[in-house]
CSV table of N, CA, C and O in Angstrom, one decimal:
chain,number,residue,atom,x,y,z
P,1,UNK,N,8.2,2.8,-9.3
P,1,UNK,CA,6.8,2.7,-8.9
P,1,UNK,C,6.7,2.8,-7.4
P,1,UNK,O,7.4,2.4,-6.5
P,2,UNK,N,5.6,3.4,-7.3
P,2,UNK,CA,5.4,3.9,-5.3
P,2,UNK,C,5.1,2.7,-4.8
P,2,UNK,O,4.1,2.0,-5.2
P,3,UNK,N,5.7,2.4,-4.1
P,3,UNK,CA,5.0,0.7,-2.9
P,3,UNK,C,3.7,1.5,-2.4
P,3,UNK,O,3.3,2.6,-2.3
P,4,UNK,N,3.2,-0.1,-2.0
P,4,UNK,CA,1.8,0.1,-1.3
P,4,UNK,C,1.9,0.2,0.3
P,4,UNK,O,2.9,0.1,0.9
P,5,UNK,N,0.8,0.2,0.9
P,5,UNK,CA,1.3,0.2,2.1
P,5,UNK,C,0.8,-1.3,2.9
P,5,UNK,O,0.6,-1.3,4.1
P,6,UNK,N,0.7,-2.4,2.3
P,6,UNK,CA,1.0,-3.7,2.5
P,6,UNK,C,2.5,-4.0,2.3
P,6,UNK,O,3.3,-4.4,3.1
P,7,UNK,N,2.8,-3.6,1.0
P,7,UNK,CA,4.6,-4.0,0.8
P,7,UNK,C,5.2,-3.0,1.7
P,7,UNK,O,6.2,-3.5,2.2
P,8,UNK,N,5.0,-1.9,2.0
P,8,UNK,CA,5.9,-1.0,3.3
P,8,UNK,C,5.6,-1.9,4.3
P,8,UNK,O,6.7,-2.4,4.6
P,9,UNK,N,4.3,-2.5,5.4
P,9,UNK,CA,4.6,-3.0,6.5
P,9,UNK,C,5.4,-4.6,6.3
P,9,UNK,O,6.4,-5.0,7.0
P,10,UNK,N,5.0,-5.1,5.5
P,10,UNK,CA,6.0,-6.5,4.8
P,10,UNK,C,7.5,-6.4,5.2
P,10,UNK,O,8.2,-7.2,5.9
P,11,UNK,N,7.7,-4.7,4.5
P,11,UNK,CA,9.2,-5.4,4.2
P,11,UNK,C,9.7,-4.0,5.4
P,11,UNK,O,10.8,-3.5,5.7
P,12,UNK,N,8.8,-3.8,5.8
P,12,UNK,CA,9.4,-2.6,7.5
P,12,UNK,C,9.7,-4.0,8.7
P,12,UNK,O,10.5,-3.9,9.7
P,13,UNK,N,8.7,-5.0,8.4
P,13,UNK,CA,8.3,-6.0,9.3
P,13,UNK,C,9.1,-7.2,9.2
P,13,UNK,O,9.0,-8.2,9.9
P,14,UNK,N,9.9,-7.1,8.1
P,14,UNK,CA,10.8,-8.0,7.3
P,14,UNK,C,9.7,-9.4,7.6
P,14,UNK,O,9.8,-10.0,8.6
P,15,UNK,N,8.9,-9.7,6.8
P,15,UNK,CA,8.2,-10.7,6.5
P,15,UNK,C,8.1,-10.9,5.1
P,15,UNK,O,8.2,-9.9,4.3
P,16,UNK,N,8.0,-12.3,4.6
P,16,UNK,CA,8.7,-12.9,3.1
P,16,UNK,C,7.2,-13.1,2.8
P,16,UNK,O,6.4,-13.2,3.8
P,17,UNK,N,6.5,-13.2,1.4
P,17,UNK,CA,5.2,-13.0,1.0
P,17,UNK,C,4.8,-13.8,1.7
P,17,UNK,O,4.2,-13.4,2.7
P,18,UNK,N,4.9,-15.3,1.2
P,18,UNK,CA,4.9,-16.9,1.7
P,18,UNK,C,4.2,-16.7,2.9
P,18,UNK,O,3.0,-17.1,3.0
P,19,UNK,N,4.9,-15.8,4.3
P,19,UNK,CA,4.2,-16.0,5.3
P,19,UNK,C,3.0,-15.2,5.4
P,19,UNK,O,2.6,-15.1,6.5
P,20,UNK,N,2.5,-14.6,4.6
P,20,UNK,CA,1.2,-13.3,4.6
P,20,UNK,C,0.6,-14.1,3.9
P,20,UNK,O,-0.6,-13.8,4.1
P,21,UNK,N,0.6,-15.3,2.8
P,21,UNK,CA,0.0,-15.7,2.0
P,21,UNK,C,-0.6,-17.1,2.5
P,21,UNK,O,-1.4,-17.8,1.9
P,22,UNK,N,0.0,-17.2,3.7
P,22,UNK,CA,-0.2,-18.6,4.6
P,22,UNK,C,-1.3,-17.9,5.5
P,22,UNK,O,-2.5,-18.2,5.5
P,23,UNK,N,-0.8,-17.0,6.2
P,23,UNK,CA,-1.7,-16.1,7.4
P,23,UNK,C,-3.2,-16.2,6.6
P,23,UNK,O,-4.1,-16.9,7.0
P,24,UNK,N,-3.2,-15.6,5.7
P,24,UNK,CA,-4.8,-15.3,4.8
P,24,UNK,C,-5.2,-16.6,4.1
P,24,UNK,O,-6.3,-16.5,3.6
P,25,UNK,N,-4.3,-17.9,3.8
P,25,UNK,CA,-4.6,-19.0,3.4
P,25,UNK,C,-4.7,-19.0,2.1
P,25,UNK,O,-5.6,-19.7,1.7
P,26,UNK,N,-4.1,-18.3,1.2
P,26,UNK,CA,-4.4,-18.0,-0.1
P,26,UNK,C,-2.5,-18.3,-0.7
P,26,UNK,O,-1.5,-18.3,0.0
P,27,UNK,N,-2.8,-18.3,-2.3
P,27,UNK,CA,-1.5,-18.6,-2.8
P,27,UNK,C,-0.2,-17.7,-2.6
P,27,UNK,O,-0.5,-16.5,-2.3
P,28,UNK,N,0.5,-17.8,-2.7
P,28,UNK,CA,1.6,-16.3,-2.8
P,28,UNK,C,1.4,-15.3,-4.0
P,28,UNK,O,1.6,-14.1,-3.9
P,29,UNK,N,0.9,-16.1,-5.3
P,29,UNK,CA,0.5,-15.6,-6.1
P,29,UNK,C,-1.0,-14.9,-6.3
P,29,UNK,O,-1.2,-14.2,-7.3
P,30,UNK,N,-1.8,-15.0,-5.4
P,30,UNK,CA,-2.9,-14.2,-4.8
P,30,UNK,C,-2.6,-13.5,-4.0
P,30,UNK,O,-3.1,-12.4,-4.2
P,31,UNK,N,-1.7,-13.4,-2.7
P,31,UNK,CA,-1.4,-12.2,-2.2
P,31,UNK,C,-0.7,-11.3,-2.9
P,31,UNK,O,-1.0,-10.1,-2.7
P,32,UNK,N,0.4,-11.6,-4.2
P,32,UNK,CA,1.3,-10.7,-4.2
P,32,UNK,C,0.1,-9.7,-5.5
P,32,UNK,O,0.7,-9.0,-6.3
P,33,UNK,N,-0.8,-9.9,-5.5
P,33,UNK,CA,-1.5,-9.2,-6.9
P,33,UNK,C,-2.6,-8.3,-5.5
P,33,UNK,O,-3.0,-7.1,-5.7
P,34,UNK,N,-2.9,-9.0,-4.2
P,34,UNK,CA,-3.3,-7.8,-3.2
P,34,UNK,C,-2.4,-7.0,-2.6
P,34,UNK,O,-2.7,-5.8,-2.4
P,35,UNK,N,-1.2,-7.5,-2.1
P,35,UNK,CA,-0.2,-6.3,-1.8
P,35,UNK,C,0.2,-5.2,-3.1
P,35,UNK,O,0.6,-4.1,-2.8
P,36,UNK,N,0.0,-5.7,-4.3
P,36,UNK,CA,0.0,-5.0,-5.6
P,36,UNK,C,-0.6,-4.1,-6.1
P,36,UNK,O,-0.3,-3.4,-7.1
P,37,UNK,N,-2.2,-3.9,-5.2
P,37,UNK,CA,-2.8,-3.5,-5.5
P,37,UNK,C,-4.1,-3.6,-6.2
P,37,UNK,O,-5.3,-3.1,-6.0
P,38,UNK,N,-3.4,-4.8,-7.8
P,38,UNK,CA,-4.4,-4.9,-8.5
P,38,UNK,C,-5.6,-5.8,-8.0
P,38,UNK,O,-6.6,-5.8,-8.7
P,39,UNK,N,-5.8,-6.6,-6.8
P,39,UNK,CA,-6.8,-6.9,-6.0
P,39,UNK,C,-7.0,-6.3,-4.6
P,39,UNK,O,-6.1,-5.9,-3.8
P,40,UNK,N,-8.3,-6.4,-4.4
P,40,UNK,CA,-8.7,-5.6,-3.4
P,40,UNK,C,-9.3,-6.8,-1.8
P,40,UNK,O,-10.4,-7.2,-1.5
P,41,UNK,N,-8.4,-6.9,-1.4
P,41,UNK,CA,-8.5,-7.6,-0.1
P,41,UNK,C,-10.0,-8.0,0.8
P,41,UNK,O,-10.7,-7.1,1.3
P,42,UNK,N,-10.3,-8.9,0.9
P,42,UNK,CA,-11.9,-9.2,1.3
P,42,UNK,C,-11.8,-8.8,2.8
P,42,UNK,O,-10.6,-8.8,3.3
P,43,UNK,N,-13.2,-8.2,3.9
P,43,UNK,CA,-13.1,-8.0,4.8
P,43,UNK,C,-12.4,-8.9,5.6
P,43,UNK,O,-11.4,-8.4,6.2
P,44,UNK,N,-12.6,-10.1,5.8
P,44,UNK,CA,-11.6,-10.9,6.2
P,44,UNK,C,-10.4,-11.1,6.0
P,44,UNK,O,-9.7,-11.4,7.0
P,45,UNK,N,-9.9,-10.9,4.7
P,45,UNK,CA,-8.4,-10.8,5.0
P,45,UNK,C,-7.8,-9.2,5.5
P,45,UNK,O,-6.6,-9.0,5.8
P,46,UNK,N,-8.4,-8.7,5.5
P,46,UNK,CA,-8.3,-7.2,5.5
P,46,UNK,C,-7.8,-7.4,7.1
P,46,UNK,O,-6.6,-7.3,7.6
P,47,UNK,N,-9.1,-7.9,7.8
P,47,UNK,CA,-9.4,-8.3,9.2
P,47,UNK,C,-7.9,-8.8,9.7
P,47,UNK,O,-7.2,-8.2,10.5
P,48,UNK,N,-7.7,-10.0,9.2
P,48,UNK,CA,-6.1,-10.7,9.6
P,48,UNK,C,-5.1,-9.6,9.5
P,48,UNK,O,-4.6,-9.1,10.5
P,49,UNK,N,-4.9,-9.2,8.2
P,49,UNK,CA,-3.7,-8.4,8.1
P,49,UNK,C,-3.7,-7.4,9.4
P,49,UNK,O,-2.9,-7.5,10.3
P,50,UNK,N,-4.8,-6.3,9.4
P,50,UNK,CA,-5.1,-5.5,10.2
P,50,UNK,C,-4.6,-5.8,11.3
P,50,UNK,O,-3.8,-4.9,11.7
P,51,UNK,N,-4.9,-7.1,12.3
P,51,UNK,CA,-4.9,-7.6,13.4
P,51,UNK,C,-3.2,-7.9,13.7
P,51,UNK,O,-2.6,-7.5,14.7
P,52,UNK,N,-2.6,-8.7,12.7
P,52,UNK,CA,-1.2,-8.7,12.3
P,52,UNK,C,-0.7,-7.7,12.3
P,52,UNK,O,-0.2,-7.5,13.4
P,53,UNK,N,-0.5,-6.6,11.3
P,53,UNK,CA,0.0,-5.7,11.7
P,53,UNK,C,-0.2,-4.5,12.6
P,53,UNK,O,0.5,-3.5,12.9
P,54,UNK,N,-1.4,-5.1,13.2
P,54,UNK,CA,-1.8,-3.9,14.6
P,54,UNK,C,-2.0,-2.5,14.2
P,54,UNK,O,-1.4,-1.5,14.6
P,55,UNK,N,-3.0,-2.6,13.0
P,55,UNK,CA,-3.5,-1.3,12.3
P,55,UNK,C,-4.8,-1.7,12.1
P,55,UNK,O,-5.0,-2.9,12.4
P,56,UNK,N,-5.7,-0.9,11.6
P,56,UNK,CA,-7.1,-0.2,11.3
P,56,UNK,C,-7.4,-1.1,10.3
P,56,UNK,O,-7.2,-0.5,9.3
P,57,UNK,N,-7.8,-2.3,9.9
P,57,UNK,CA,-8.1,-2.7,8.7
P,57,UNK,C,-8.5,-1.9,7.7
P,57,UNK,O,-8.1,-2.1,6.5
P,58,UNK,N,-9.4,-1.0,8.0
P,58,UNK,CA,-9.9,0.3,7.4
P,58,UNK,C,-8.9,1.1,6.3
P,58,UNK,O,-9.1,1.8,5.2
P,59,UNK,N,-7.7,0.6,7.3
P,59,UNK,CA,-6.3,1.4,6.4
P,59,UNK,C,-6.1,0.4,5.1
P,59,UNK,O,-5.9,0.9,4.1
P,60,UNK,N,-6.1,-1.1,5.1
P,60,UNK,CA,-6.4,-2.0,4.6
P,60,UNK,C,-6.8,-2.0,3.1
P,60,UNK,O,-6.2,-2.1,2.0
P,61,UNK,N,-7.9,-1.9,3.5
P,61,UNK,CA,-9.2,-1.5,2.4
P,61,UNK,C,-8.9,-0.4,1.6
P,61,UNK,O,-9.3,-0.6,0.5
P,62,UNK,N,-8.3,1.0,2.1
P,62,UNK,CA,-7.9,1.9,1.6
P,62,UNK,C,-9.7,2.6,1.8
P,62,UNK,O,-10.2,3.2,0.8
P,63,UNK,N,-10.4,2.6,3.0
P,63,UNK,CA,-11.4,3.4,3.1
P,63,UNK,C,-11.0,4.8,4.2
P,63,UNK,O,-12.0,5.4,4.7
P,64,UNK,N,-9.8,5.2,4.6
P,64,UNK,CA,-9.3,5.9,5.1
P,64,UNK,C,-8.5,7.0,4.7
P,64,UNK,O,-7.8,6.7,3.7
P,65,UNK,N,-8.6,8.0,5.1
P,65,UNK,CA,-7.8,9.1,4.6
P,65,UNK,C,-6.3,8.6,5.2
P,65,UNK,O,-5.4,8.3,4.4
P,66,UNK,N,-6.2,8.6,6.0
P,66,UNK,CA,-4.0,8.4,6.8
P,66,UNK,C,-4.6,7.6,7.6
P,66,UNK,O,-5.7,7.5,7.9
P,67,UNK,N,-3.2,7.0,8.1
P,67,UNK,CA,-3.1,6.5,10.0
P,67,UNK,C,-1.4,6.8,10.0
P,67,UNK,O,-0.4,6.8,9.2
P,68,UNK,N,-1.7,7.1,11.8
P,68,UNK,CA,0.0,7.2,11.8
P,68,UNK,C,0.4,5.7,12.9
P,68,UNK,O,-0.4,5.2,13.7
P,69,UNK,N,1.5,5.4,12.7
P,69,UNK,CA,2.0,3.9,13.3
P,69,UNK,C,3.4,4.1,13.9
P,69,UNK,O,4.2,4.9,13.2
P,70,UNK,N,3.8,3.6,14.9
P,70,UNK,CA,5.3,3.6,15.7
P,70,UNK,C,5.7,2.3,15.3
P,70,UNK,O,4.8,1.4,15.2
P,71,UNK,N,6.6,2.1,15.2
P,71,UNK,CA,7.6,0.9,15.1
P,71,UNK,C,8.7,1.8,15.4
P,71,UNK,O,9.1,2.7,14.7
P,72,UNK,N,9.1,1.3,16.9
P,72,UNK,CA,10.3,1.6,17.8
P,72,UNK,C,10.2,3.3,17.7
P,72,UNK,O,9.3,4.1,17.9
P,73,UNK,N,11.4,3.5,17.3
P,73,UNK,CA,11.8,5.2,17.3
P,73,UNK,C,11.2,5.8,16.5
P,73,UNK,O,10.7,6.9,16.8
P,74,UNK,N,10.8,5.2,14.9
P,74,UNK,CA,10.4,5.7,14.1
P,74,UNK,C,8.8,5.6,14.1
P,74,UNK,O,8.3,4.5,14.4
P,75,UNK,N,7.9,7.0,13.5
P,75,UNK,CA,6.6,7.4,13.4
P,75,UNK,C,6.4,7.4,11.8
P,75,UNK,O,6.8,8.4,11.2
P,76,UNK,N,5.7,6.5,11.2
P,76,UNK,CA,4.7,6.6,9.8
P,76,UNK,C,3.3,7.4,10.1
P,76,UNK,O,2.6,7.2,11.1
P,77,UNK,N,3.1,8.5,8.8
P,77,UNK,CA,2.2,9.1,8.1
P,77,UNK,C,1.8,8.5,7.4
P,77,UNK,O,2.6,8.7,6.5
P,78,UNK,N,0.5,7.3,7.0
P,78,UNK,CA,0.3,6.8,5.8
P,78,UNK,C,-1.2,7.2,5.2
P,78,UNK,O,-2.2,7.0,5.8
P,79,UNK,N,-1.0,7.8,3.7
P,79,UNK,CA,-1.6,8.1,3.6
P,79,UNK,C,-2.2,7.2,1.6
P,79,UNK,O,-1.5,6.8,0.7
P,80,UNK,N,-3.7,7.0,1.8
P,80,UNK,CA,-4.0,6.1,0.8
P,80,UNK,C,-3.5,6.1,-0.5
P,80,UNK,O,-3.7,5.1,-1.1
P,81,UNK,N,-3.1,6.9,-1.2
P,81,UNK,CA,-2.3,7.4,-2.2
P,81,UNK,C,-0.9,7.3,-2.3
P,81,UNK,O,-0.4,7.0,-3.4
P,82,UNK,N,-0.2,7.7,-1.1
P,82,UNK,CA,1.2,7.9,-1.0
P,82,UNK,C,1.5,6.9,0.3
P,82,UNK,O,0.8,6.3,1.0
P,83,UNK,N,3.3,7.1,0.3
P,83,UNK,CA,3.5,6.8,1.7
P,83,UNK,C,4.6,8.0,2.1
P,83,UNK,O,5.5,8.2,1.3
P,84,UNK,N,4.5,8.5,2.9
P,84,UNK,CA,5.5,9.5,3.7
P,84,UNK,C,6.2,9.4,4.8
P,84,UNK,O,5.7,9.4,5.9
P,85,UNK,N,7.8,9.1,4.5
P,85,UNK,CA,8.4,8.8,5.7
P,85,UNK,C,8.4,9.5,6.6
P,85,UNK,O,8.6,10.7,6.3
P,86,UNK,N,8.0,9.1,7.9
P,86,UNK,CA,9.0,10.6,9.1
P,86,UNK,C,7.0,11.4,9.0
P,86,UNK,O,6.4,11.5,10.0
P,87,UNK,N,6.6,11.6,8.1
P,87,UNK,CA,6.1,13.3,8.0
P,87,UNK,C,4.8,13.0,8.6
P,87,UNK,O,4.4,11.8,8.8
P,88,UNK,N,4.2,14.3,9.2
P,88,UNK,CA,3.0,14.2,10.0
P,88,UNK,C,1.7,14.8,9.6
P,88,UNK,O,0.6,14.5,10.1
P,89,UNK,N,2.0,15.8,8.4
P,89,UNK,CA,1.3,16.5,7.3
P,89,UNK,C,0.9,15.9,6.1
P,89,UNK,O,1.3,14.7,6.1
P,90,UNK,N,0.3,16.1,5.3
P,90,UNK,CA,-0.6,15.9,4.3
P,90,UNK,C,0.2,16.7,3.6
P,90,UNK,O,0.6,17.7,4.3
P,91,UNK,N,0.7,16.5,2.0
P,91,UNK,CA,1.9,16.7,1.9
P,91,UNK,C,0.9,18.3,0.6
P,91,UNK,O,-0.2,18.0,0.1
P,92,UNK,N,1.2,19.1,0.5
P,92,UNK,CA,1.2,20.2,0.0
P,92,UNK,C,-0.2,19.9,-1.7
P,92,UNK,O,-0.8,18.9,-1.4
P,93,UNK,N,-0.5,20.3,-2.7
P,93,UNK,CA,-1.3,19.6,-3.8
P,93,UNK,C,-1.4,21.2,-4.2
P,93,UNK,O,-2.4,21.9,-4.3
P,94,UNK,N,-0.4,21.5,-4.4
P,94,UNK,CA,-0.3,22.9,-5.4
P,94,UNK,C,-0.1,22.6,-7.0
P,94,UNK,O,0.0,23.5,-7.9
């Protein structure tokens, strides 16, 4: 199953649920069903995470086409569907 791109910054950022589930004030068992997907993150938590991970909350929400992000050497493509390591392109849909 494709990770989301909450569980990519998580576990890029090596952070354990517990502390993302403390940050938004909500159970671990409430975050791990929005890092999951199957819930959709309120502007406000959107807002925290956003600000925490020093991205677009927008990316968040999944109201964005990509964002690209540096952590150290390495450059993410992320795009709301997929995630693409390394890549800078929109990946081909032949």
């Amino acid at each position: 199953m494709a990770k989301t791109l909450l569980e990519n910054l998580r576990i890029e950022n090596k952070y354990e649920k517990d502390q993302l589930a403390a940050l938004l004030d909500i159970s671990i068992s409430e975050y791990e069903l929005i890092e999951s997907g199957a819930v959709r993150p309120t502007f406000i938590q959107a807002g925290k995470l956003g600000e925490h991970y020093g991205i677009d909350p927008k990316h968040i929400l999944g109201v964005s086409d990509s964002t690209n992000y540096n952590i150290g050497t390495y450059s993410r493509t992320i795009y709301a569907v997929s995630y693409y390591e390394g890549s800078e392109e929109k990946p081909n849909k032949n």
